[in-house]
XYZ file of C-alpha atoms in Angstrom:
735
model
C -78.986 -94.794 117.415
C -76.389 -96.707 119.421
C -76.179 -96.360 123.190
C -72.787 -94.638 122.997
C -73.986 -92.209 120.317
C -76.882 -91.291 122.616
C -74.494 -90.897 125.568
C -72.349 -88.411 123.642
C -75.381 -86.129 123.242
C -75.809 -85.825 127.004
C -75.196 -82.506 128.803
C -71.737 -82.124 130.309
C -72.769 -83.073 133.847
C -74.411 -86.326 132.747
C -71.496 -87.097 130.435
C -69.156 -86.880 133.431
C -71.349 -89.467 135.185
C -70.875 -91.797 132.222
C -67.097 -91.294 132.336
C -67.115 -92.105 136.055
C -68.766 -95.477 135.329
C -65.557 -96.729 133.713
C -62.775 -94.826 135.458
C -59.219 -96.170 135.225
C -60.302 -99.807 135.301
C -61.719 -99.698 131.779
C -60.330 -96.765 129.731
C -63.004 -94.589 128.182
C -60.945 -94.595 124.969
C -61.682 -98.316 124.579
C -65.413 -97.693 125.087
C -65.335 -94.956 122.440
C -63.269 -96.676 119.760
C -64.992 -100.063 120.161
C -68.488 -98.719 120.893
C -70.409 -100.652 118.259
C -68.401 -103.852 118.730
C -68.926 -103.798 122.509
C -72.659 -103.175 122.239
C -73.097 -105.893 119.623
C -71.441 -108.416 121.965
C -72.916 -107.257 125.247
C -76.454 -106.338 124.167
C -77.758 -109.886 124.385
C -76.459 -112.091 127.176
C -74.216 -114.916 125.972
C -73.842 -118.325 127.665
C -70.671 -118.586 129.745
C -69.316 -121.153 127.284
C -69.326 -118.504 124.543
C -67.831 -115.899 126.855
C -64.529 -117.775 127.157
C -63.303 -116.209 123.897
C -64.436 -112.715 124.877
C -61.104 -111.395 126.200
C -59.090 -112.727 123.262
C -61.556 -111.212 120.791
C -61.646 -107.908 122.696
C -57.841 -107.704 122.724
C -57.747 -108.517 118.997
C -60.329 -105.836 118.261
C -58.393 -103.261 120.294
C -55.172 -104.097 118.462
C -56.929 -103.834 115.089
C -58.227 -100.362 115.962
C -54.834 -99.287 117.334
C -53.104 -100.380 114.128
C -55.361 -98.033 112.150
C -54.242 -94.980 114.141
C -51.369 -93.747 111.994
C -51.607 -89.964 112.395
C -49.504 -88.188 115.090
C -52.561 -86.690 116.810
C -53.852 -90.213 117.521
C -50.605 -91.363 119.157
C -51.745 -90.932 122.779
C -55.041 -92.747 122.131
C -53.182 -95.529 120.360
C -50.834 -96.002 123.352
C -53.802 -96.127 125.740
C -55.484 -98.804 123.619
C -52.312 -100.916 123.471
C -51.822 -100.608 127.244
C -55.488 -101.527 127.862
C -55.150 -104.632 125.654
C -52.147 -105.802 127.692
C -53.948 -105.225 131.005
C -57.095 -107.064 129.884
C -55.014 -110.026 128.747
C -53.094 -110.187 132.031
C -56.081 -109.693 134.360
C -58.878 -111.537 132.587
C -57.467 -114.118 130.205
C -58.320 -116.877 132.717
C -61.618 -115.258 133.825
C -63.212 -113.757 130.695
C -66.732 -114.025 132.128
C -65.817 -111.471 134.813
C -64.896 -108.807 132.248
C -68.017 -109.667 130.259
C -70.228 -109.244 133.359
C -68.435 -105.997 134.253
C -69.163 -104.507 130.841
C -72.835 -105.543 131.049
C -73.117 -103.617 134.336
C -71.437 -100.592 132.762
C -73.870 -100.532 129.853
C -76.809 -100.878 132.232
C -75.549 -97.861 134.213
C -75.112 -95.909 130.966
C -78.748 -96.577 130.068
C -79.806 -95.396 133.528
C -77.885 -92.116 133.173
C -79.368 -91.529 129.703
C -82.879 -92.250 130.946
C -82.503 -89.828 133.862
C -81.015 -87.093 131.676
C -83.417 -87.427 128.728
C -86.519 -88.103 130.776
C -87.421 -91.045 128.552
C -86.177 -94.637 128.629
C -83.571 -95.723 126.118
C -85.215 -98.428 124.063
C -83.105 -100.318 121.569
C -84.812 -101.326 118.361
C -84.880 -105.142 118.622
C -84.916 -105.825 114.894
C -82.159 -103.327 114.160
C -79.993 -104.517 117.048
C -80.501 -108.145 116.067
C -79.569 -107.438 112.456
C -76.545 -105.482 113.620
C -75.480 -108.344 115.874
C -75.908 -110.861 113.045
C -73.783 -108.745 110.716
C -71.034 -108.319 113.285
C -71.086 -112.037 114.055
C -70.853 -112.860 110.349
C -67.936 -110.473 109.865
C -66.178 -111.843 112.939
C -66.580 -115.409 111.677
C -65.080 -114.444 108.324
C -62.255 -112.629 110.099
C -61.415 -115.803 112.025
C -61.401 -117.790 108.784
C -59.266 -115.155 107.061
C -56.821 -115.312 109.980
C -56.783 -119.097 109.684
C -56.036 -118.757 105.969
C -53.085 -116.505 106.836
C -51.762 -119.180 109.185
C -52.213 -121.828 106.500
C -50.339 -119.674 103.973
C -47.431 -119.323 106.412
C -47.489 -123.080 106.997
C -47.624 -123.702 103.230
C -44.691 -121.363 102.697
C -42.705 -123.176 105.398
C -43.494 -126.589 103.883
C -42.492 -125.437 100.405
C -39.250 -123.996 101.751
C -38.601 -127.253 103.626
C -39.338 -129.211 100.437
C -36.974 -126.989 98.483
C -34.139 -127.592 100.978
C -34.699 -131.364 101.064
C -35.125 -131.509 97.285
C -31.808 -129.773 96.695
C -30.156 -131.961 99.315
C -31.484 -135.008 97.469
C -30.157 -133.629 94.156
C -26.825 -133.015 95.848
C -26.631 -136.663 96.956
C -27.556 -137.852 93.468
C -24.815 -135.660 92.076
C -22.387 -137.143 94.585
C -23.245 -140.673 93.348
C -22.668 -139.621 89.751
C -19.326 -138.179 90.742
C -18.309 -141.418 92.489
C -19.319 -143.441 89.447
C -17.304 -141.281 87.047
C -14.229 -140.355 89.092
C -12.177 -143.557 88.858
C -12.076 -147.261 89.730
C -14.789 -148.504 92.078
C -13.403 -149.548 95.416
C -15.132 -151.224 98.312
C -15.071 -147.937 100.185
C -16.718 -146.122 97.295
C -19.260 -148.897 96.893
C -20.179 -148.655 100.573
C -20.462 -144.869 100.379
C -22.622 -145.124 97.261
C -24.924 -147.648 98.961
C -25.223 -145.356 101.968
C -26.101 -142.418 99.715
C -28.694 -144.466 97.851
C -30.379 -145.345 101.162
C -30.390 -141.668 102.095
C -31.779 -140.687 98.697
C -34.498 -143.313 98.929
C -35.497 -142.014 102.382
C -35.383 -138.440 101.143
C -37.562 -139.233 98.144
C -40.052 -141.003 100.388
C -40.240 -137.915 102.614
C -40.383 -135.626 99.589
C -43.269 -137.577 98.082
C -45.117 -137.404 101.389
C -44.380 -133.663 101.583
C -45.587 -133.136 97.995
C -48.853 -134.893 98.834
C -49.175 -132.766 101.988
C -48.430 -129.533 100.097
C -50.893 -130.384 97.334
C -53.599 -131.163 99.874
C -52.799 -127.992 101.846
C -52.991 -125.905 98.695
C -56.397 -127.271 97.752
C -57.731 -126.898 101.305
C -56.379 -123.351 101.383
C -57.961 -122.505 98.038
C -61.286 -123.955 99.218
C -61.076 -121.874 102.399
C -60.318 -118.695 100.459
C -63.183 -119.473 98.064
C -65.485 -119.880 101.033
C -64.244 -116.611 102.545
C -64.847 -114.718 99.305
C -68.350 -116.196 99.009
C -69.151 -115.190 102.601
C -67.766 -111.714 102.026
C -69.889 -111.364 98.898
C -72.996 -112.285 100.871
C -72.184 -109.932 103.749
C -71.290 -107.116 101.364
C -74.579 -107.564 99.551
C -76.385 -107.330 102.876
C -74.581 -104.094 103.771
C -74.676 -102.390 100.362
C -77.864 -103.736 98.788
C -79.948 -103.648 101.944
C -78.593 -101.337 104.641
C -76.968 -98.669 102.465
C -79.890 -98.638 100.017
C -82.231 -98.368 103.003
C -80.228 -95.397 104.298
C -80.390 -93.705 100.888
C -84.157 -94.255 100.756
C -84.544 -92.827 104.260
C -82.437 -89.861 103.203
C -84.801 -89.259 100.294
C -87.899 -89.595 102.472
C -86.373 -87.201 104.999
C -86.736 -84.561 102.269
C -90.490 -84.941 102.902
C -90.055 -84.811 106.668
C -89.746 -88.512 107.569
C -87.279 -88.965 110.486
C -84.201 -91.034 109.608
C -83.611 -94.262 111.548
C -80.431 -95.637 109.973
C -77.010 -94.362 111.023
C -74.367 -93.784 108.346
C -71.580 -94.122 110.939
C -72.726 -97.662 111.730
C -72.831 -98.536 108.029
C -69.317 -97.103 107.689
C -68.074 -99.459 110.414
C -69.511 -102.444 108.542
C -67.960 -101.225 105.289
C -64.579 -100.706 106.974
C -64.648 -104.272 108.291
C -65.520 -105.509 104.811
C -62.748 -103.413 103.241
C -60.186 -104.802 105.681
C -61.242 -108.411 105.091
C -61.558 -108.066 101.310
C -58.161 -106.381 101.014
C -56.571 -109.066 103.214
C -58.240 -111.816 101.177
C -56.953 -110.234 97.973
C -53.426 -110.177 99.352
C -53.782 -113.817 100.398
C -54.849 -114.860 96.895
C -51.944 -112.926 95.386
C -49.515 -114.426 97.932
C -50.586 -117.976 97.113
C -50.269 -117.208 93.390
C -46.785 -115.786 93.959
C -45.743 -118.780 96.052
C -47.053 -121.162 93.388
C -45.211 -119.305 90.617
C -41.876 -119.401 92.459
C -41.923 -123.040 93.532
C -40.032 -125.696 91.613
C -41.777 -127.254 88.642
C -42.489 -130.507 90.487
C -44.804 -128.674 92.916
C -46.712 -126.491 90.465
C -50.345 -127.307 89.727
C -51.437 -125.823 86.385
C -55.140 -125.762 87.272
C -54.286 -123.858 90.474
C -53.091 -120.867 88.433
C -56.472 -120.572 86.721
C -58.350 -120.938 90.015
C -56.235 -118.270 91.723
C -56.574 -115.930 88.756
C -60.361 -116.283 88.863
C -60.401 -115.724 92.639
C -58.226 -112.637 92.239
C -60.727 -111.186 89.755
C -63.615 -111.990 92.089
C -62.096 -110.391 95.165
C -60.922 -107.341 93.193
C -64.445 -106.974 91.833
C -65.776 -107.099 95.406
C -63.355 -104.348 96.415
C -64.303 -102.271 93.373
C -68.005 -102.604 94.192
C -67.367 -101.655 97.813
C -65.339 -98.557 96.942
C -67.676 -97.285 94.228
C -70.834 -97.988 96.257
C -69.598 -96.259 99.403
C -68.953 -92.957 97.638
C -72.137 -91.341 98.977
C -73.705 -87.919 99.373
C -73.980 -87.454 103.116
C -75.673 -84.040 102.858
C -77.797 -83.609 99.760
C -77.937 -80.310 97.871
C -81.304 -78.493 98.073
C -83.847 -80.259 95.916
C -85.487 -76.980 94.923
C -82.506 -74.938 93.802
C -82.661 -71.268 92.919
C -80.140 -69.854 90.459
C -77.532 -67.422 91.811
C -78.171 -68.628 95.362
C -75.507 -70.257 97.547
C -76.010 -73.916 98.463
C -74.052 -76.697 100.170
C -73.469 -80.452 99.875
C -71.184 -83.042 101.510
C -69.726 -86.183 99.918
C -68.121 -89.008 101.891
C -66.182 -92.186 101.108
C -67.088 -94.702 103.807
C -63.978 -96.865 103.305
C -61.548 -94.006 102.649
C -59.851 -94.181 106.036
C -59.613 -97.962 106.066
C -57.980 -98.127 102.624
C -55.721 -95.112 103.299
C -57.164 -93.246 100.328
C -56.404 -90.009 102.169
C -52.651 -90.565 101.709
C -53.215 -89.068 98.241
C -56.201 -86.772 98.910
C -58.674 -87.229 96.044
C -60.364 -84.241 94.388
C -64.128 -84.261 93.834
C -65.841 -82.218 91.117
C -69.535 -81.413 90.745
C -71.549 -80.777 87.572
C -75.274 -80.542 86.924
C -76.784 -82.817 84.280
C -80.232 -83.528 82.890
C -82.457 -86.517 83.579
C -81.617 -87.870 80.118
C -77.863 -87.563 80.740
C -78.284 -89.394 84.066
C -80.051 -92.241 82.251
C -77.253 -92.470 79.643
C -74.613 -92.418 82.380
C -76.251 -95.315 84.211
C -76.775 -97.259 80.968
C -73.132 -96.878 79.916
C -71.943 -97.888 83.388
C -73.929 -101.109 83.425
C -73.148 -102.092 79.828
C -69.659 -101.002 78.853
C -68.167 -99.272 81.853
C -67.812 -95.507 82.230
C -68.530 -93.843 78.895
C -67.774 -90.330 77.772
C -68.229 -87.357 80.063
C -71.929 -86.354 80.364
C -73.016 -83.057 78.849
C -73.462 -80.389 81.506
C -76.641 -78.328 81.484
C -75.505 -75.573 83.827
C -72.576 -73.686 85.280
C -71.733 -74.226 88.964
C -69.290 -71.991 90.818
C -66.927 -73.458 93.467
C -67.637 -76.979 92.224
C -64.325 -78.649 93.114
C -62.747 -79.653 96.421
C -60.259 -82.047 98.044
C -61.477 -84.723 100.440
C -60.180 -84.347 104.000
C -59.642 -87.057 106.607
C -60.774 -86.644 110.232
C -58.842 -89.190 112.353
C -61.168 -89.251 115.422
C -64.191 -90.242 113.323
C -62.189 -91.936 110.539
C -64.287 -89.986 108.037
C -62.988 -89.009 104.607
C -65.264 -86.337 103.157
C -65.478 -82.994 101.423
C -68.030 -80.261 102.117
C -68.928 -77.855 99.343
C -70.030 -74.775 101.265
C -70.218 -72.091 98.614
C -71.561 -73.617 95.424
C -73.803 -71.484 93.243
C -75.687 -72.335 90.072
C -75.090 -69.410 87.727
C -77.069 -70.478 84.671
C -79.160 -73.391 83.476
C -79.903 -74.838 80.040
C -83.449 -76.165 79.837
C -84.668 -79.181 77.882
C -87.474 -78.821 75.366
C -90.927 -79.004 76.962
C -93.741 -81.254 75.803
C -97.459 -80.695 76.193
C -98.292 -79.168 79.579
C -94.785 -79.574 80.993
C -93.247 -76.604 82.761
C -89.719 -75.865 83.953
C -90.808 -76.931 87.449
C -91.558 -80.438 86.113
C -87.985 -80.822 84.837
C -85.750 -82.918 87.095
C -81.979 -82.523 87.040
C -79.238 -83.963 89.225
C -75.787 -83.091 90.519
C -73.060 -85.509 89.440
C -70.166 -85.892 91.928
C -67.012 -87.471 90.430
C -63.581 -88.463 91.688
C -60.709 -90.905 91.244
C -59.127 -92.916 94.077
C -55.815 -94.741 94.379
C -55.723 -97.794 96.636
C -52.677 -99.764 97.719
C -50.165 -97.107 96.754
C -51.530 -96.833 93.229
C -51.927 -100.600 92.778
C -55.604 -100.073 92.019
C -57.297 -96.975 90.605
C -61.051 -96.459 90.914
C -63.095 -93.892 89.027
C -66.180 -93.198 91.131
C -69.314 -91.108 90.737
C -72.656 -90.665 92.406
C -75.843 -88.762 91.605
C -77.742 -86.479 93.942
C -81.463 -86.780 94.478
C -83.344 -85.060 91.652
C -83.389 -81.277 91.871
C -85.721 -78.709 90.345
C -84.091 -75.441 89.305
C -86.117 -72.234 89.679
C -85.283 -68.627 88.893
C -88.068 -66.913 90.850
C -89.723 -67.479 94.212
C -93.195 -67.888 92.690
C -91.955 -71.113 91.036
C -91.140 -72.642 94.412
C -94.524 -74.290 95.204
C -94.641 -76.260 91.942
C -90.956 -77.140 92.327
C -91.736 -78.645 95.721
C -94.668 -80.547 94.202
C -92.275 -82.289 91.790
C -89.777 -83.027 94.554
C -92.376 -84.205 97.087
C -93.988 -86.608 94.603
C -90.584 -87.966 93.548
C -89.337 -88.415 97.128
C -92.490 -90.184 98.221
C -93.206 -92.511 95.335
C -89.960 -93.293 93.493
C -89.586 -97.092 93.183
C -86.335 -98.807 94.253
C -83.753 -99.352 91.541
C -85.565 -97.031 89.150
C -84.246 -95.507 85.963
C -83.525 -91.829 86.760
C -85.995 -90.369 87.616
C -89.065 -92.451 86.838
C -92.079 -92.120 89.154
C -95.647 -93.417 88.843
C -98.221 -91.070 87.340
C -100.875 -92.321 89.771
C -100.816 -93.390 93.430
C -103.476 -94.352 95.943
C -105.013 -91.747 98.191
C -103.703 -93.703 101.176
C -100.136 -93.198 99.942
C -100.645 -89.515 99.194
C -102.478 -88.895 102.469
C -99.554 -90.319 104.436
C -97.159 -88.099 102.480
C -99.268 -84.992 103.182
C -99.578 -85.925 106.851
C -95.808 -86.286 107.232
C -95.131 -83.113 105.254
C -97.527 -81.085 107.375
C -96.348 -82.571 110.658
C -92.633 -82.084 110.018
C -93.175 -78.437 109.025
C -95.638 -77.415 111.746
C -95.009 -79.831 114.609
C -98.675 -80.873 114.645
C -100.387 -83.871 113.090
C -103.342 -84.117 110.725
C -106.394 -86.010 111.980
C -108.460 -88.458 109.966
C -111.093 -85.711 109.551
C -108.419 -83.346 108.225
C -107.290 -85.951 105.693
C -110.868 -86.628 104.596
C -111.305 -82.888 104.026
C -108.178 -82.894 101.826
C -109.508 -85.920 99.934
C -112.779 -84.094 99.244
C -110.827 -81.123 97.928
C -108.611 -83.135 95.563
C -111.314 -85.547 94.322
C -114.006 -82.822 94.092
C -116.751 -85.400 94.542
C -118.604 -87.318 97.246
C -116.417 -89.895 98.931
C -117.105 -93.431 100.195
C -117.742 -93.694 103.920
C -115.191 -96.488 104.365
C -111.626 -95.303 105.023
C -110.340 -98.458 103.340
C -112.271 -97.675 100.144
C -111.123 -94.060 100.232
C -107.472 -95.033 100.673
C -107.713 -97.358 97.664
C -108.883 -94.568 95.320
C -106.176 -93.343 92.924
C -104.880 -89.786 92.570
C -103.010 -88.647 89.476
C -100.099 -86.243 89.215
C -102.378 -83.951 87.217
C -105.009 -83.860 89.980
C -102.278 -83.256 92.520
C -100.643 -80.183 91.032
C -101.802 -79.435 87.468
C -105.586 -79.058 87.445
C -107.036 -75.926 89.037
C -109.587 -76.430 91.797
C -113.226 -75.653 90.866
C -113.834 -71.894 90.482
C -110.223 -71.212 91.485
C -107.047 -70.264 89.634
C -104.785 -72.453 91.765
C -104.226 -76.205 92.223
C -104.708 -78.512 95.201
C -100.964 -78.577 95.904
C -100.623 -74.792 95.750
C -103.453 -74.472 98.272
C -101.992 -77.112 100.606
C -98.435 -75.773 100.257
C -99.483 -72.260 101.283
C -101.503 -73.619 104.229
C -98.389 -75.455 105.442
C -96.285 -72.328 104.950
C -98.548 -69.947 106.862
C -99.039 -72.503 109.660
C -95.288 -73.108 109.942
C -94.395 -69.421 109.970
C -97.201 -67.848 112.021
C -99.689 -70.383 113.410
C -97.551 -73.270 114.682
C -98.309 -72.903 118.400
C -102.005 -72.267 117.859
C -102.269 -75.350 115.645
C -100.365 -77.570 118.072
C -102.668 -76.384 120.880
C -105.646 -77.409 118.704
C -107.045 -73.872 118.652
C -107.348 -73.880 114.854
C -109.995 -76.103 113.308
C -108.464 -75.286 109.941
C -109.588 -77.991 107.546
C -113.331 -77.520 107.425
C -115.745 -76.527 104.685
C -117.246 -73.051 104.966
C -120.792 -74.402 104.842
C -120.089 -76.904 107.603
C -118.549 -74.176 109.778
C -121.664 -72.029 109.296
C -123.962 -74.889 110.274
C -121.952 -75.538 113.421
C -121.787 -71.876 114.466
C -125.469 -71.190 113.723
C -126.376 -73.410 116.672
C -124.107 -71.504 119.083
C -124.671 -68.333 121.144
C -123.483 -65.003 119.703
C -119.748 -64.402 120.002
C -118.785 -68.032 119.298
C -116.038 -68.311 116.678
C -113.695 -70.749 114.984
C -110.614 -70.514 112.795
C -110.504 -72.144 109.379
C -108.219 -72.072 106.347
C -109.652 -70.070 103.490
C -110.773 -71.873 100.346
C -110.453 -68.774 98.173
C -107.268 -67.109 99.452
C -103.939 -68.966 99.195
C -102.339 -69.230 102.622
C -105.241 -67.431 104.231
C -106.917 -68.092 107.578
C -110.330 -66.670 108.374
C -112.381 -66.164 111.502
C -116.019 -67.256 111.325
C -118.280 -66.171 114.189
C -121.882 -66.024 115.253
C -123.470 -62.574 115.426
C -126.758 -61.375 116.832
C -129.702 -63.395 115.600
C -127.410 -66.403 115.042
C -126.211 -65.000 111.751
C -122.731 -66.261 110.833
C -120.043 -63.907 109.539
C -116.602 -64.608 108.054
C -113.754 -62.168 108.330
C -111.647 -61.501 105.256
C -108.788 -64.025 105.436
C -105.479 -63.029 106.979
C -102.388 -64.013 104.999
C -98.696 -64.056 105.857
C -98.459 -60.345 105.048
C -101.145 -59.573 107.630
C -99.837 -61.923 110.315
C -96.373 -60.456 109.948
C -97.807 -57.128 111.136
C -99.981 -58.468 113.961
C -100.401 -61.986 115.257
C -103.651 -63.890 114.959
C -103.993 -64.128 118.748
C -103.705 -60.338 119.089
C -106.297 -59.842 116.353
C -108.681 -62.126 118.230
C -108.028 -60.056 121.363
C -108.789 -56.856 119.421
C -112.246 -57.998 118.333
C -114.687 -57.758 121.236
C -117.313 -59.523 119.101
C -115.315 -62.773 119.558
C -116.086 -64.269 122.948
C -115.983 -68.069 122.840
C -113.835 -70.461 120.817
C -116.086 -73.173 119.421
C -117.854 -74.876 121.063
C -117.869 -72.820 124.293
C -114.357 -71.983 125.567
C -113.757 -68.420 126.760
C -111.192 -66.967 124.346
C -108.946 -65.513 127.064
C -108.657 -68.943 128.713
C -106.868 -70.380 125.678
C -105.454 -67.398 123.758
C -104.204 -65.164 126.582
C -100.757 -66.803 126.725
C -100.258 -65.828 123.078
C -101.234 -62.164 123.495
C -98.445 -59.651 123.038
C -97.661 -57.950 126.335
C -98.205 -54.178 126.185
C -95.119 -51.969 126.361
C -95.467 -49.256 128.989
C -92.030 -47.734 128.608
C -91.269 -44.932 126.208
C -88.761 -45.415 123.424
C -85.251 -44.111 123.984
C -85.993 -41.095 121.808
C -88.878 -40.121 124.085
C -91.676 -41.118 121.745
C -94.520 -43.506 122.478
C -94.706 -46.452 120.073
C -98.129 -46.838 118.392
C -99.842 -50.205 118.146
C -101.968 -51.481 115.277
C -105.378 -52.744 116.403
C -107.841 -54.764 114.318
C -111.403 -53.419 114.221
C -114.621 -54.136 112.363
C -116.420 -51.484 110.285
C -119.162 -49.476 112.041
C -121.952 -51.137 110.099
C -121.238 -54.384 111.967
C -122.902 -52.923 115.025
C -125.614 -53.003 116.028
C -127.550 -54.486 113.108
C -126.357 -57.743 111.524
C -128.888 -57.223 108.700
C -127.192 -53.982 107.757
C -123.882 -55.783 107.694
C -125.313 -58.456 105.396
C -126.575 -55.887 102.950
C -123.165 -54.243 102.737
C -121.078 -57.392 102.608
C -118.014 -57.067 100.317
C -119.081 -60.250 98.469
C -122.825 -60.253 97.845
C -122.631 -63.599 96.034
C -121.657 -65.479 99.176
C -124.331 -67.216 101.167
C -123.063 -65.627 104.386
C -121.462 -62.238 104.968
C -117.731 -61.706 104.590
C -116.450 -58.798 106.618
C -113.309 -56.833 105.950
C -111.341 -55.838 109.024
C -109.220 -52.715 109.234
C -106.491 -51.254 111.403
C -106.645 -48.483 113.951
C -103.682 -46.903 115.685
C -103.954 -47.348 119.419
C -101.871 -45.043 121.617
């Protein structure tokens, strides 16, 4: 995140401190509109020799931004930018290093305010900042060369016009000689005039020949420069689209599994806008040179130049087409597990829409849902023969059309679909063990853009991340299994929506760790992950973590095969553990009060060595989304309470249940329960309800046979097959 983006998230008081840093001397509007440019130039100190161009480049950048502010609501900001550019030029054009040093101090003060407000230091990411600086530098270098090409075109035009005038003057003199020769007897006066004209014509032709050579050389140098500019733009565009934008899309997909996003789409938009401006200008330059060449007199035309300019025009138009079609992106993805007849949202954005004035004719975007096979055909047709026929829809979406809107302050052209709803879905035929939750579909967003007042028309489309459509809540866990696996392990540049059937445990463990952490706020330890590995592999594991991480896990093991002696899969068990922890146990887990991932036998062995009343909390192996309390009774016999599920914890919290049970005294290994759980107890209500009644409270108790004889309890355990007693708790009303 850029420094200025972080500053804008500050509370109002701290934000006022940032504004005070600049004051009237350096308008805050300039800091806002040129935020990324300023930080890219100021972040790393430049030698004073390089700083001498700083003011000129700053003024140019301000003017470029001001020229883009066409809407009436941006008029005041535009005037402030223009006034600031004039003041900077007047005050600092002879002392650019002073303005450079001033801005460095301002940014340092900004960082100090942010650090004080956030409580943590602002640390720029060196690699990201360096890459950003390199991109900006590359774009600035191309801009200078494009500006130079514009100057050369003007000079070429002037030379051609000068040649045309001199050429016609020369023809006029030649015509005058012909007239003298044909208009009567030759006199001495006429002979002298003719000789004078011949001298003039000879001088003119000498100058014209020199001018022709100069024009020809200028044309070739100009063409070489424009070729070089187009090549540089192609390289920079590839860096932005094929690296940074693809990276952002991958981060967006991983964020569906809980991975925090690092890339900033606003920064990528700024790069794309710079590219759009330079590519469009370069295209106009190529067309201008072609027009100039076509309108010059025959003597100046170079046949091979027409072919070169035509090829360059195709290249630069192709660059623009790639930029426009690639920057039509889904900023906010639709839900990847989508339930029919349920409202959902999505946002689509064109990163270069503001720069290319696409919003002058607001484009309409439509959304349809298509199958994985249709997505493959769409991509195949696009790469081979251009856009083919319209894909076959496999569902009916309500409110699936909207016009893109332009927001001048952010220069964002986007449309948000806030009330879409999938009414029905047409399923593909299933094979083998496939279920509807294995089927991946996608939302296709389509539009058509006019650029340059209709000079160019682009048909654009983009696909959402794969979605799984469900019709009932009990299908949700398996739907999330499909989505989680796809998000985590989809290879770059894949055919929609191919994923590997097997991955290493190390890869899956990292995915589970991130999934659990993002949902619950607490991490999984190495012991927790080893427990999960034992559950999914169902066999003894190597001692070495490296060997364990190299073992492969299949999609079938992950979410198809039932666990031993169970009617549910590994993923269903893990998914419900995450769900109950997220909804009811988050704070207890984050405070490390829940041991959770531990085998029942291991828990019994640990508790058997402890004094009576010692207990621990573990996730149930037999009950989906269940958490049980295991404790040591009299005679060091270990008991396990029937697991509590979400339904139970909705009625009374786990901390309150622990408070209810006097048999529980110490959290393993020897921590008094009130020392760690008391802050989670529900405070008793002493006041009567407004209607005069006293509100009853549910209290968890153990059955009478639990006291005083543990042996009696063992004999009457609800599950006589278990190696240790399981005890069923019950409720009492406490008044």
